[in-house]
Structures are given as structure tokens and as C-alpha cells.
């Protein structure tokens, strides 16, 4: 079964798919999650109450559209472009993140989400 999610903020609804990993399974089983948007370049992140360990596959350079969990900040992250530490056009996190999924479809709407907005992630049925 594919783990489809809906991410919503500022009237925008984006679909995503979670991978099969221990971290993504924990997040899937913890949905719905809600938080306050933080922006760091072209990365949206928000704190959760989940304290999960860094996985052996964690990395700091991710693909455009990646959904990740950032262990030091206990945060979910959405990558839609360069961050302040990117080199060239890469998407680079502040420190290694657990890749948990990807955004399905167009990323342009993420540019319209404001810092401090409420963001929610729910299971899509």
C-alpha cells in the first residue's frame, strides 16, 4: 500500500508519498501533524513532537521535492529549491535528514506559503 499524504497551508493542498522506512512509518502512524511554518530559503520546516533518531541513510543533500525528517529540530521538511547553505542549484539541509518521501506534482505553490502559517499533514484516503 502506498502511503499518500496531503499537506495543506495557506489554502494550498499538496500531495505527497511516503517511502517505506522506519522513520516514515512512525510519521505515518502519527498523522495528523500540525505546526507553524518556518522558511529557510526554499525549505519549509515545522517542529513536531516526534523525537526520532538519525537513520544510517540520512543525508544533507536531497532531491528537489524531497520530504524529510530533521532529527536535531524534530521537524518535517519540504525541499523546493536552494537553502542558504546550498552549493549551486542543489537542495541542502542544515545537517543530515532522514528522507521519508517526496512531493507529487508542482512545487511552485510552496513559494506562496508564509512563515508562521499553520501547516497540516494528514493521511490521504
Coordinates of C-alpha atoms in Angstrom, one line a residue:
X1 CA 0.0 0.0 0.0
X2 CA 1.3 3.4 -0.9
X3 CA 1.4 5.9 1.9
X4 CA -0.2 9.0 0.3
X5 CA -0.4 12.2 2.3
X6 CA -1.9 15.7 2.0
X7 CA 0.0 18.7 3.1
X8 CA -2.0 21.9 3.5
X9 CA -1.2 25.5 4.3
X10 CA -2.4 29.0 3.3
X11 CA -5.2 27.4 1.2
X12 CA -2.8 25.2 -0.8
X13 CA -3.1 21.4 -0.7
X14 CA -0.2 19.3 -1.9
X15 CA 0.0 15.6 -2.3
X16 CA 3.0 13.5 -1.3
X17 CA 4.1 9.9 -1.0
X18 CA 6.0 8.5 2.0
X19 CA 8.6 5.8 1.5
X20 CA 8.9 2.5 3.3
X21 CA 11.3 3.2 6.1
X22 CA 11.2 3.1 9.9
X23 CA 11.1 6.9 10.2
X24 CA 8.4 7.4 7.6
X25 CA 6.3 4.6 9.2
X26 CA 6.5 6.3 12.6
X27 CA 5.4 9.6 11.0
X28 CA 2.6 7.9 9.0
X29 CA 1.3 6.3 12.2
X30 CA 1.5 9.7 14.0
X31 CA -0.6 11.6 11.4
X32 CA -2.3 14.1 11.5
X33 CA 0.5 16.5 12.4
X34 CA 0.2 20.3 12.6
X35 CA 2.7 23.0 13.1
X36 CA 3.9 26.5 12.4
X37 CA 5.8 27.1 9.1
X38 CA 9.4 28.2 9.2
X39 CA 11.2 29.1 6.0
X40 CA 14.9 28.6 5.4
X41 CA 15.5 29.6 1.8
X42 CA 13.4 27.3 -0.3
X43 CA 12.8 24.8 2.5
X44 CA 9.7 24.7 4.7
X45 CA 10.0 23.0 8.0
X46 CA 7.9 22.7 11.1
X47 CA 8.5 21.2 14.5
X48 CA 6.7 18.1 15.6
X49 CA 6.5 16.3 18.9
X50 CA 8.3 13.3 17.4
X51 CA 11.9 12.5 18.7
X52 CA 13.3 10.2 16.1
X53 CA 16.9 9.1 15.5
X54 CA 19.0 9.9 12.5
X55 CA 18.9 6.9 10.2
X56 CA 22.1 5.4 8.7
X57 CA 20.9 6.6 5.3
X58 CA 20.5 10.3 6.4
X59 CA 22.0 12.9 4.1
X60 CA 22.3 16.6 3.8
X61 CA 21.9 17.0 0.0
X62 CA 18.4 15.9 -1.1
X63 CA 16.5 16.0 -4.4
X64 CA 14.1 18.7 -5.3
X65 CA 10.7 17.8 -3.9
X66 CA 12.1 15.7 -1.0
X67 CA 10.1 15.3 2.2
X68 CA 12.4 14.7 5.1
X69 CA 12.6 14.5 8.9
X70 CA 15.3 16.6 10.6
X71 CA 16.3 14.9 13.9
X72 CA 18.0 17.8 15.6
X73 CA 14.9 20.0 15.2
X74 CA 12.3 17.2 15.5
X75 CA 10.9 18.7 12.3
X76 CA 9.4 17.8 9.0
X77 CA 11.0 19.5 6.0
X78 CA 9.8 20.1 2.4
X79 CA 12.5 21.0 -0.1
X80 CA 11.5 23.0 -3.1
X81 CA 14.8 24.8 -4.0
X82 CA 18.0 26.2 -2.7
X83 CA 18.7 26.9 1.0
X84 CA 21.2 29.3 2.5
X85 CA 23.9 26.5 2.5
X86 CA 23.2 25.1 -1.0
X87 CA 26.1 24.9 -3.4
X88 CA 24.9 25.7 -6.9
X89 CA 21.4 24.5 -7.6
X90 CA 21.3 21.7 -5.0
X91 CA 18.8 21.4 -2.1
X92 CA 20.9 21.1 1.0
X93 CA 19.7 20.7 4.6
X94 CA 21.4 22.3 7.6
X95 CA 22.5 18.9 8.7
X96 CA 21.6 15.3 7.7
X97 CA 17.9 14.5 7.3
X98 CA 16.0 11.2 7.1
X99 CA 14.4 11.0 3.6
X100 CA 10.9 10.0 4.2
X101 CA 9.1 10.7 0.9
X102 CA 8.5 13.1 -2.0
X103 CA 6.1 15.7 -3.1
X104 CA 3.9 14.7 -6.0
X105 CA 3.4 17.3 -8.7
X106 CA 4.1 21.0 -9.0
X107 CA 6.3 22.7 -6.3
X108 CA 5.6 26.3 -7.3
X109 CA 2.8 26.7 -4.9
X110 CA 5.2 26.2 -2.0
X111 CA 6.6 29.7 -2.8
X112 CA 3.3 31.2 -1.6
X113 CA 3.3 29.7 1.9
X114 CA 4.2 32.3 4.5
X115 CA 6.4 31.9 7.6
X116 CA 4.2 31.5 10.7
X117 CA 1.3 29.9 8.8
X118 CA -0.4 26.8 10.1
X119 CA 0.6 23.6 8.2
X120 CA -1.0 20.2 8.5
X121 CA -0.1 16.8 7.2
X122 CA -2.8 14.1 7.1
X123 CA -3.2 10.6 5.6
X124 CA -4.9 10.6 2.2
X125 CA -7.6 8.0 1.8

